[in-house]
Tab-separated table of C-alpha atoms in Angstrom:
chain	number	residue	atom	x	y	z
X	1	MET	CA	-34.230	-15.136	-40.458
X	2	ALA	CA	-34.006	-18.033	-42.858
X	3	LYS	CA	-31.938	-21.127	-42.070
X	4	GLY	CA	-28.290	-20.417	-42.836
X	5	ALA	CA	-28.670	-16.625	-42.774
X	6	ASN	CA	-26.448	-14.465	-40.588
X	7	THR	CA	-26.466	-10.967	-39.161
X	8	VAL	CA	-24.171	-8.725	-37.097
X	9	VAL	CA	-25.099	-8.486	-33.409
X	10	PRO	CA	-23.968	-6.028	-30.721
X	11	THR	CA	-20.726	-6.950	-28.966
X	12	GLY	CA	-22.113	-6.868	-25.465
X	13	ALA	CA	-24.539	-8.660	-23.185
X	14	LEU	CA	-27.204	-10.527	-25.168
X	15	ARG	CA	-30.150	-12.479	-23.821
X	16	VAL	CA	-30.891	-15.613	-25.858
X	17	GLU	CA	-34.483	-16.749	-25.432
X	18	MET	CA	-35.512	-20.174	-26.692
X	19	GLY	CA	-39.281	-20.381	-26.698
X	20	TRP	CA	-42.093	-22.775	-27.598
X	21	ARG	CA	-45.809	-23.259	-27.006
X	22	SER	CA	-46.799	-25.319	-23.988
X	23	GLY	CA	-49.567	-27.890	-23.882
X	24	PRO	CA	-50.477	-31.528	-23.183
X	25	GLY	CA	-47.879	-33.967	-24.452
X	26	VAL	CA	-45.274	-31.295	-25.152
X	27	PRO	CA	-41.828	-32.406	-23.904
X	28	ASP	CA	-39.781	-30.229	-21.621
X	29	VAL	CA	-37.062	-28.316	-23.471
X	30	ASP	CA	-33.721	-27.140	-22.045
X	31	ALA	CA	-31.418	-24.486	-23.472
X	32	SER	CA	-27.643	-24.928	-23.453
X	33	ALA	CA	-24.492	-23.289	-24.818
X	34	LEU	CA	-21.066	-24.563	-25.830
X	35	LEU	CA	-17.985	-22.348	-26.048
X	36	LEU	CA	-15.708	-23.512	-28.862
X	37	VAL	CA	-12.035	-23.065	-29.687
X	38	ASN	CA	-11.103	-24.505	-33.092
X	39	GLY	CA	-14.518	-26.122	-33.323
X	40	LYS	CA	-14.348	-27.988	-29.982
X	41	VAL	CA	-14.740	-27.314	-26.281
X	42	ARG	CA	-11.513	-27.119	-24.294
X	43	SER	CA	-13.025	-29.061	-21.374
X	44	ASP	CA	-16.361	-29.870	-19.766
X	45	ALA	CA	-16.271	-26.364	-18.264
X	46	ASP	CA	-17.102	-24.941	-21.708
X	47	PHE	CA	-20.565	-26.565	-21.602
X	48	VAL	CA	-23.287	-24.430	-19.964
X	49	PHE	CA	-26.569	-26.246	-19.282
X	50	TYR	CA	-29.022	-27.115	-16.484
X	51	ASN	CA	-26.438	-29.020	-14.429
X	52	GLN	CA	-23.654	-26.456	-14.988
X	53	PRO	CA	-25.473	-23.151	-15.272
X	54	ALA	CA	-22.525	-20.745	-15.402
X	55	HIS	CA	-19.232	-20.670	-17.292
X	56	THR	CA	-16.133	-20.080	-15.167
X	57	SER	CA	-15.493	-16.795	-17.041
X	58	GLY	CA	-18.937	-15.520	-16.045
X	59	ALA	CA	-19.615	-14.581	-19.682
X	60	VAL	CA	-22.310	-17.240	-20.277
X	61	ARG	CA	-25.083	-18.109	-17.827
X	62	HIS	CA	-28.191	-20.262	-17.930
X	63	GLU	CA	-30.963	-18.081	-16.490
X	64	GLY	CA	-33.768	-20.660	-16.381
X	65	LYS	CA	-37.361	-20.954	-17.539
X	66	ARG	CA	-40.490	-18.854	-17.288
X	67	GLU	CA	-44.004	-19.445	-18.597
X	68	ALA	CA	-46.577	-16.841	-19.633
X	69	GLY	CA	-49.455	-16.704	-22.069
X	70	GLY	CA	-49.164	-20.332	-23.113
X	71	ARG	CA	-45.483	-20.032	-24.053
X	72	VAL	CA	-42.384	-21.300	-22.219
X	73	THR	CA	-39.059	-19.504	-22.517
X	74	ASP	CA	-35.654	-20.824	-21.421
X	75	SER	CA	-32.972	-18.121	-21.375
X	76	LEU	CA	-29.213	-17.804	-21.636
X	77	LEU	CA	-27.234	-14.628	-21.008
X	78	VAL	CA	-24.178	-14.320	-23.282
X	79	ASP	CA	-21.775	-11.413	-22.740
X	80	LEU	CA	-19.803	-11.416	-25.985
X	81	ALA	CA	-17.478	-8.679	-24.708
X	82	GLY	CA	-16.632	-10.810	-21.671
X	83	LEU	CA	-15.683	-13.959	-23.586
X	84	GLU	CA	-12.081	-15.055	-23.517
X	85	PRO	CA	-10.208	-14.053	-26.715
X	86	ALA	CA	-9.607	-17.721	-27.589
X	87	VAL	CA	-13.353	-18.451	-27.832
X	88	GLU	CA	-14.382	-18.197	-31.490
X	89	THR	CA	-17.903	-19.622	-31.424
X	90	VAL	CA	-20.793	-19.996	-28.970
X	91	ILE	CA	-23.227	-22.739	-29.968
X	92	LEU	CA	-26.858	-22.181	-28.900
X	93	ALA	CA	-28.646	-25.510	-28.490
X	94	ALA	CA	-31.834	-27.026	-27.137
X	95	SER	CA	-32.690	-30.560	-25.998
X	96	ALA	CA	-36.078	-32.245	-25.510
X	97	ASP	CA	-36.741	-34.341	-22.411
X	98	GLY	CA	-39.500	-36.949	-22.727
X	99	GLY	CA	-40.148	-36.691	-26.464
X	100	SER	CA	-38.902	-35.256	-29.746
X	101	PHE	CA	-38.979	-31.779	-31.262
X	102	GLY	CA	-41.716	-32.910	-33.616
X	103	GLN	CA	-43.925	-32.616	-30.512
X	104	VAL	CA	-42.695	-29.092	-29.645
X	105	PRO	CA	-44.801	-26.431	-31.406
X	106	GLY	CA	-43.529	-22.956	-32.199
X	107	LEU	CA	-39.868	-23.518	-31.411
X	108	ARG	CA	-37.809	-20.400	-31.989
X	109	VAL	CA	-34.684	-18.589	-30.767
X	110	GLU	CA	-34.623	-14.839	-30.219
X	111	VAL	CA	-31.523	-12.763	-29.471
X	112	ARG	CA	-32.096	-9.525	-27.527
X	113	ASP	CA	-29.831	-6.710	-26.418
X	114	ALA	CA	-29.853	-7.310	-22.651
X	115	ALA	CA	-29.608	-3.623	-21.811
X	116	ARG	CA	-32.126	-2.189	-24.298
X	117	GLY	CA	-34.422	-5.188	-24.750
X	118	THR	CA	-34.412	-4.745	-28.538
X	119	VAL	CA	-34.453	-7.813	-30.818
X	120	ALA	CA	-31.141	-8.311	-32.653
X	121	ALA	CA	-32.026	-11.620	-34.375
X	122	ARG	CA	-34.760	-14.238	-34.487
X	123	PHE	CA	-34.978	-17.687	-36.035
X	124	ASP	CA	-38.129	-19.837	-36.120
X	125	ASN	CA	-36.960	-23.410	-36.470
X	126	PRO	CA	-38.959	-25.316	-39.122
X	127	GLY	CA	-39.483	-28.953	-39.966
X	128	ALA	CA	-38.599	-30.837	-36.746
X	129	THR	CA	-39.618	-34.511	-36.590
X	130	VAL	CA	-37.788	-37.160	-34.489
X	131	GLU	CA	-34.882	-34.950	-33.344
X	132	THR	CA	-34.255	-34.761	-29.610
X	133	ALA	CA	-31.636	-31.994	-29.743
X	134	PHE	CA	-31.127	-28.950	-31.982
X	135	VAL	CA	-28.408	-26.438	-32.665
X	136	LEU	CA	-30.667	-23.459	-33.271
X	137	GLY	CA	-27.989	-20.840	-33.798
X	138	GLU	CA	-24.452	-19.726	-33.084
X	139	PHE	CA	-22.449	-16.596	-32.344
X	140	TYR	CA	-19.146	-16.411	-34.179
X	141	ARG	CA	-16.311	-13.888	-34.537
X	142	ARG	CA	-15.805	-12.306	-37.948
X	143	GLN	CA	-13.367	-9.483	-38.722
X	144	GLY	CA	-13.434	-7.954	-35.255
X	145	SER	CA	-17.187	-8.189	-34.730
X	146	TRP	CA	-19.701	-10.844	-33.719
X	147	LYS	CA	-22.391	-12.378	-35.917
X	148	PHE	CA	-25.351	-14.649	-35.295
X	149	ARG	CA	-26.108	-17.495	-37.696
X	150	ALA	CA	-29.423	-19.390	-37.876
X	151	VAL	CA	-28.347	-23.058	-37.940
X	152	GLY	CA	-31.289	-25.443	-37.393
X	153	GLN	CA	-29.262	-28.695	-37.206
X	154	GLY	CA	-31.042	-31.569	-35.452
X	155	TYR	CA	-29.790	-34.657	-33.586
X	156	ARG	CA	-31.696	-37.850	-32.924
X	157	SER	CA	-29.155	-38.761	-30.230
X	158	GLY	CA	-30.234	-36.012	-27.840
X	159	LEU	CA	-28.099	-33.651	-25.818
X	160	GLU	CA	-25.419	-36.306	-25.317
X	161	GLY	CA	-25.008	-36.747	-29.074
X	162	LEU	CA	-24.769	-33.013	-29.614
X	163	ALA	CA	-22.311	-32.596	-26.751
X	164	THR	CA	-20.124	-35.458	-27.988
X	165	ASP	CA	-19.976	-33.835	-31.430
X	166	TYR	CA	-18.271	-30.819	-29.902
X	167	GLY	CA	-15.812	-32.708	-27.678
X	168	ILE	CA	-17.713	-33.300	-24.410
X	169	THR	CA	-17.033	-36.712	-22.876
X	170	VAL	CA	-20.335	-38.367	-22.015
X	171	ASP	CA	-20.646	-41.404	-19.757
X	172	GLU	CA	-23.166	-43.363	-21.818
X	173	PRO	CA	-24.456	-46.803	-20.780
X	174	GLU	CA	-24.614	-49.549	-23.366
X	175	ARG	CA	-27.897	-49.945	-25.211
X	176	THR	CA	-29.302	-52.912	-27.059
X	177	PRO	CA	-30.848	-51.482	-30.224
X	178	SER	CA	-34.237	-52.731	-31.380
X	179	PRO	CA	-34.827	-53.201	-35.119
X	180	PRO	CA	-37.331	-50.646	-36.440
X	181	SER	CA	-40.714	-51.765	-37.662
X	182	PRO	CA	-40.928	-51.523	-41.472
X	183	ALA	CA	-44.387	-49.997	-41.198
X	184	THR	CA	-43.536	-47.133	-38.831
X	185	PRO	CA	-40.446	-45.009	-38.262
X	186	ALA	CA	-38.288	-45.953	-35.307
X	187	PRO	CA	-38.939	-43.852	-32.198
X	188	PRO	CA	-36.099	-41.686	-30.906
X	189	PRO	CA	-33.787	-43.525	-28.499
X	190	PRO	CA	-34.238	-42.776	-24.795
X	191	ALA	CA	-32.241	-39.801	-23.637
X	192	THR	CA	-28.906	-40.488	-21.984
X	193	PRO	CA	-28.195	-38.010	-19.182
X	194	VAL	CA	-25.154	-35.835	-19.766
X	195	ARG	CA	-22.677	-36.422	-16.974
X	196	LEU	CA	-19.797	-34.065	-16.397
X	197	THR	CA	-16.690	-35.101	-14.522
X	198	LYS	CA	-17.787	-32.898	-11.618
X	199	VAL	CA	-20.495	-30.355	-10.798
X	200	THR	CA	-19.437	-27.527	-8.485
X	201	LEU	CA	-22.179	-25.512	-6.822
X	202	THR	CA	-21.632	-21.805	-6.173
X	203	LYS	CA	-23.656	-18.816	-5.044
X	204	ALA	CA	-24.332	-17.963	-8.690
X	205	ALA	CA	-25.226	-21.561	-9.600
X	206	PRO	CA	-26.473	-23.122	-6.343
X	207	SER	CA	-28.582	-26.092	-7.508
X	208	VAL	CA	-28.359	-29.229	-9.633
X	209	SER	CA	-30.855	-31.810	-10.865
X	210	LEU	CA	-29.822	-35.387	-10.132
X	211	ALA	CA	-32.442	-36.790	-12.506
X	212	LYS	CA	-31.010	-34.958	-15.509
X	213	GLN	CA	-27.642	-36.580	-15.015
X	214	GLY	CA	-28.994	-40.046	-14.165
X	215	GLY	CA	-28.490	-39.873	-10.398
X	216	THR	CA	-31.857	-41.158	-9.186
X	217	SER	CA	-30.990	-44.729	-8.166
X	218	GLY	CA	-28.399	-46.549	-6.110
X	219	ALA	CA	-26.536	-44.881	-3.262
X	220	LEU	CA	-25.857	-41.192	-2.761
X	221	HIS	CA	-22.784	-40.722	-0.565
X	222	VAL	CA	-22.452	-37.404	1.250
X	223	ASN	CA	-19.022	-36.540	2.625
X	224	LEU	CA	-17.815	-33.634	4.765
X	225	ASN	CA	-14.091	-32.953	5.057
X	226	TRP	CA	-12.435	-30.125	6.920
X	227	GLU	CA	-9.112	-28.776	8.088
X	228	THR	CA	-8.041	-25.877	10.260
X	229	ARG	CA	-6.503	-22.981	8.354
X	230	GLY	CA	-2.974	-22.221	9.404
X	231	GLU	CA	-3.352	-18.463	9.459
X	232	LEU	CA	-6.304	-16.650	11.010
X	233	SER	CA	-6.911	-13.011	11.733
X	234	GLY	CA	-9.085	-10.897	14.007
X	235	TRP	CA	-11.599	-12.503	16.303
X	236	ALA	CA	-11.382	-15.750	14.326
X	237	ARG	CA	-7.873	-16.268	15.758
X	238	LYS	CA	-9.229	-15.756	19.287
X	239	LEU	CA	-11.963	-18.317	18.715
X	240	SER	CA	-9.493	-20.808	17.236
X	241	ARG	CA	-7.635	-20.877	20.560
X	242	ALA	CA	-10.500	-22.956	21.880
X	243	LEU	CA	-9.317	-25.847	19.729
X	244	ALA	CA	-7.849	-28.692	21.693
X	245	PRO	CA	-4.045	-28.665	21.184
X	246	GLN	CA	-3.832	-32.399	20.627
X	247	SER	CA	-6.711	-32.704	18.152
X	248	GLY	CA	-8.860	-30.718	15.748
X	249	PRO	CA	-12.498	-29.794	16.154
X	250	ASP	CA	-15.110	-32.525	16.238
X	251	LEU	CA	-17.843	-31.841	13.669
X	252	ASP	CA	-20.974	-33.947	13.355
X	253	LEU	CA	-22.709	-34.479	10.034
X	254	CYS	CA	-26.489	-34.791	10.446
X	255	ALA	CA	-29.632	-34.908	8.327
X	256	LEU	CA	-33.184	-33.803	8.986
X	257	TYR	CA	-35.648	-35.759	6.857
X	258	GLU	CA	-39.293	-35.514	5.929
X	259	LEU	CA	-40.785	-38.529	4.178
X	260	ALA	CA	-43.652	-38.637	1.707
X	261	ASP	CA	-45.987	-40.034	4.390
X	262	GLY	CA	-45.348	-36.943	6.560
X	263	SER	CA	-43.058	-38.604	9.106
X	264	LYS	CA	-40.031	-36.578	10.220
X	265	GLY	CA	-36.826	-37.253	12.070
X	266	VAL	CA	-33.094	-36.734	12.328
X	267	VAL	CA	-30.072	-38.882	11.532
X	268	GLN	CA	-27.117	-38.060	13.809
X	269	SER	CA	-24.580	-39.611	16.138
X	270	LEU	CA	-26.239	-38.066	19.205
X	271	GLY	CA	-28.498	-40.681	20.724
X	272	ASN	CA	-27.083	-43.263	18.284
X	273	ALA	CA	-29.669	-42.194	15.700
X	274	PHE	CA	-27.594	-43.540	12.812
X	275	GLY	CA	-30.603	-44.413	10.640
X	276	ALA	CA	-30.850	-47.286	8.137
X	277	LEU	CA	-30.747	-47.844	4.371
X	278	ASP	CA	-33.138	-50.799	4.033
X	279	ARG	CA	-35.990	-49.240	6.034
X	280	PRO	CA	-37.188	-45.732	6.879
X	281	PRO	CA	-35.609	-43.223	6.840
X	282	PHE	CA	-33.437	-44.847	4.093
X	283	ILE	CA	-30.534	-42.660	5.282
X	284	HIS	CA	-27.545	-43.960	7.240
X	285	LEU	CA	-24.760	-42.143	9.045
X	286	ASP	CA	-21.620	-44.212	8.529
X	287	GLY	CA	-19.821	-43.242	11.692
X	288	ASP	CA	-18.385	-40.423	13.756
X	289	ASP	CA	-15.031	-39.107	12.510
X	290	ARG	CA	-13.387	-36.651	14.900
X	291	THR	CA	-10.503	-35.583	12.647
X	292	GLY	CA	-11.963	-34.423	9.325
X	293	ALA	CA	-9.181	-36.270	7.542
X	294	VAL	CA	-9.448	-36.091	3.764
X	295	ALA	CA	-9.553	-39.883	3.477
X	296	ASN	CA	-12.506	-40.179	5.811
X	297	GLY	CA	-14.338	-37.186	7.184
X	298	GLU	CA	-17.986	-37.474	8.121
X	299	ASN	CA	-20.130	-39.590	5.792
X	300	LEU	CA	-23.766	-40.439	5.344
X	301	THR	CA	-25.543	-42.423	2.626
X	302	VAL	CA	-28.988	-41.923	1.065
X	303	ASN	CA	-30.746	-44.834	-0.633
X	304	LEU	CA	-31.983	-43.284	-3.896
X	305	ASP	CA	-33.852	-46.465	-4.805
X	306	HIS	CA	-36.413	-45.133	-2.294
X	307	ARG	CA	-36.439	-41.595	-3.702
X	308	ARG	CA	-40.246	-41.620	-3.927
X	309	ASP	CA	-40.344	-42.067	-0.131
X	310	PHE	CA	-38.589	-38.722	0.391
X	311	ARG	CA	-40.097	-35.280	0.501
X	312	ARG	CA	-37.010	-33.359	1.581
X	313	ILE	CA	-33.658	-33.925	3.282
X	314	LEU	CA	-31.596	-31.196	4.932
X	315	VAL	CA	-27.942	-32.103	5.455
X	316	PHE	CA	-26.322	-30.010	8.182
X	317	VAL	CA	-23.267	-30.013	10.433
X	318	THR	CA	-22.742	-29.051	14.066
X	319	VAL	CA	-19.645	-28.279	16.098
X	320	TYR	CA	-19.741	-30.907	18.854
X	321	GLU	CA	-16.529	-29.957	20.649
X	322	GLY	CA	-13.043	-28.592	20.056
X	323	ALA	CA	-14.123	-25.191	18.711
X	324	ARG	CA	-16.583	-22.427	19.522
X	325	SER	CA	-17.570	-21.875	15.895
X	326	PHE	CA	-16.714	-22.773	12.308
X	327	ALA	CA	-14.278	-19.853	12.118
X	328	GLY	CA	-10.989	-20.884	10.556
X	329	LEU	CA	-12.279	-24.207	9.235
X	330	ASN	CA	-11.814	-25.028	5.563
X	331	ALA	CA	-14.676	-27.413	4.817
X	332	THR	CA	-15.758	-29.130	1.590
X	333	VAL	CA	-19.010	-31.014	0.968
X	334	THR	CA	-19.145	-33.714	-1.724
X	335	LEU	CA	-22.287	-35.579	-2.834
X	336	ARG	CA	-21.345	-38.588	-4.921
X	337	PRO	CA	-24.274	-40.376	-6.607
X	338	GLN	CA	-23.721	-43.945	-7.729
X	339	HIS	CA	-24.777	-42.859	-11.215
X	340	GLY	CA	-23.707	-39.420	-12.371
X	341	ALA	CA	-21.068	-36.837	-11.627
X	342	PRO	CA	-20.007	-35.864	-8.111
X	343	VAL	CA	-21.476	-32.629	-6.800
X	344	ASP	CA	-19.295	-30.537	-4.507
X	345	PHE	CA	-19.036	-27.112	-2.928
X	346	SER	CA	-16.958	-25.316	-0.323
X	347	LEU	CA	-18.182	-23.409	2.697
X	348	ASP	CA	-17.536	-19.689	2.832
X	349	GLU	CA	-15.444	-18.182	5.595
X	350	CYS	CA	-17.469	-18.111	8.808
X	351	THR	CA	-17.686	-14.582	10.250
X	352	VAL	CA	-20.312	-15.182	12.945
X	353	PRO	CA	-20.199	-17.286	16.184
X	354	SER	CA	-21.970	-20.205	14.485
X	355	THR	CA	-22.054	-23.776	15.777
X	356	VAL	CA	-24.448	-25.163	13.171
X	357	CYS	CA	-24.379	-24.866	9.388
X	358	ALA	CA	-27.060	-25.967	6.910
X	359	LEU	CA	-25.119	-27.578	4.061
X	360	ALA	CA	-27.513	-28.864	1.377
X	361	LEU	CA	-31.257	-29.243	0.877
X	362	ILE	CA	-32.398	-32.193	-1.259
X	363	THR	CA	-35.983	-31.840	-2.487
X	364	ARG	CA	-38.050	-34.316	-4.482
X	365	THR	CA	-40.325	-33.084	-7.262
X	366	GLY	CA	-41.943	-36.007	-9.057
X	367	ASP	CA	-39.102	-38.379	-9.927
X	368	ASP	CA	-36.506	-35.633	-9.790
X	369	LEU	CA	-34.200	-34.848	-6.894
X	370	VAL	CA	-32.763	-31.334	-6.763
X	371	VAL	CA	-29.704	-30.563	-4.624
X	372	GLN	CA	-29.582	-26.963	-3.377
X	373	ARG	CA	-26.385	-25.531	-1.909
X	374	GLU	CA	-27.258	-23.827	1.374
X	375	ALA	CA	-23.887	-23.179	3.102
X	376	ARG	CA	-25.817	-21.188	5.702
X	377	TYR	CA	-24.232	-20.483	9.080
X	378	LEU	CA	-26.722	-20.236	11.943
X	379	VAL	CA	-26.192	-18.776	15.425
X	380	PRO	CA	-28.201	-20.521	18.180
X	381	GLU	CA	-29.887	-18.386	20.775
X	382	ARG	CA	-28.740	-18.834	24.357
X	383	GLY	CA	-29.915	-22.209	25.657
X	384	VAL	CA	-31.112	-23.403	22.220
X	385	SER	CA	-29.419	-26.473	20.718
X	386	PRO	CA	-27.905	-26.413	17.214
X	387	GLN	CA	-30.454	-29.041	16.098
X	388	ARG	CA	-33.411	-26.979	17.296
X	389	THR	CA	-31.856	-23.914	15.635
X	390	VAL	CA	-31.678	-25.509	12.191
X	391	ASP	CA	-35.159	-26.992	12.684
X	392	ARG	CA	-36.589	-23.508	13.306
X	393	ALA	CA	-34.737	-22.001	10.340
X	394	TYR	CA	-36.217	-24.545	7.915
X	395	GLY	CA	-39.631	-25.075	9.534
X	396	TRP	CA	-39.290	-28.786	10.332
X	397	GLY	CA	-41.493	-28.550	13.436
X	398	MET	CA	-39.983	-31.318	15.593
X	399	ASP	CA	-39.726	-31.703	19.383
X	400	TRP	CA	-36.180	-31.949	20.772
X	401	THR	CA	-34.671	-33.456	23.926
X	402	PRO	CA	-30.998	-33.433	25.020
X	403	GLY	CA	-28.832	-36.228	23.596
X	404	ARG	CA	-25.351	-37.642	24.104
X	405	LYS	CA	-22.912	-39.788	22.152
């Protein structure tokens, strides 16, 4: 298709593939989609990208990248039939990380029927230079059907500039502009991470990159809050009778860590292993809250200024006393980076006699930190501690001795 051309597409599930040729010096490219009503998003929820990979309606999903034969493809799944009636347009965009689109060879967008695999539309984007974001195409409603238009509009201001154009609020730090040299064109400004008001992890969208929203320095606060549900049923009600009548269950937030030098350990209240922020392990447990009150809960802090010292961190929680399992507990985990949007998720209903739950796995890859929602209930074998149980499940390989607090 030529720039500006349009064509009718099937009103169903379509796979949008944004592809380019890989090679030395080629920036990473990320696909994104914006759902518009009257030309603007209704809220941050209408922006689907790497840090928010699924729309609440389920009609648009970021499926991720794959590489084969020297080409990289980043895919979106758009179910036009599943879109809310108010949505008139779906913008299909791409952003470059670490360079401009002038350094990205063979950029194109291809629309395929997800069920049949047939190509419904294709647009090879020409003439990119210093742009760091592109609207490659759009789906739009027209007289009861859907059409695809080849757009090819570039932005030098990156994903944040594109998002702002369509109504997304971006937390952008102040920059001091440098005057361009008269002999050479000014380089594109450094990318500003797009920061939503909140990122909620789910089973369908379980992970988030902290680097791509600017959360790789300062303090990362991890909070666990919980309350006992008022109404329980089945065996969960029987287990809840173990709760002390004068107080709620006592949960302990903990963290297994593995540092870049291979050293391993645990941060927990047992044995007063509260850790430290200014020296290894650069993780500190703030205290031991026995109520789960919303204002406090259990808290630990990770010093992201030492992110290169980490290999992986597993945040988990144990039932210390006051309950025989997590049954009937309504728990929420919130990770709040000093820079960037809070990341939160809720634990599913516990249906097994679990006394330890893996909450989140934080893994370093280069300068990036990826938070993976685990929310995984584990059942210790008879005579095996919760700590040893989570160690075995994640292959930490540590020796354990009994501890008290």
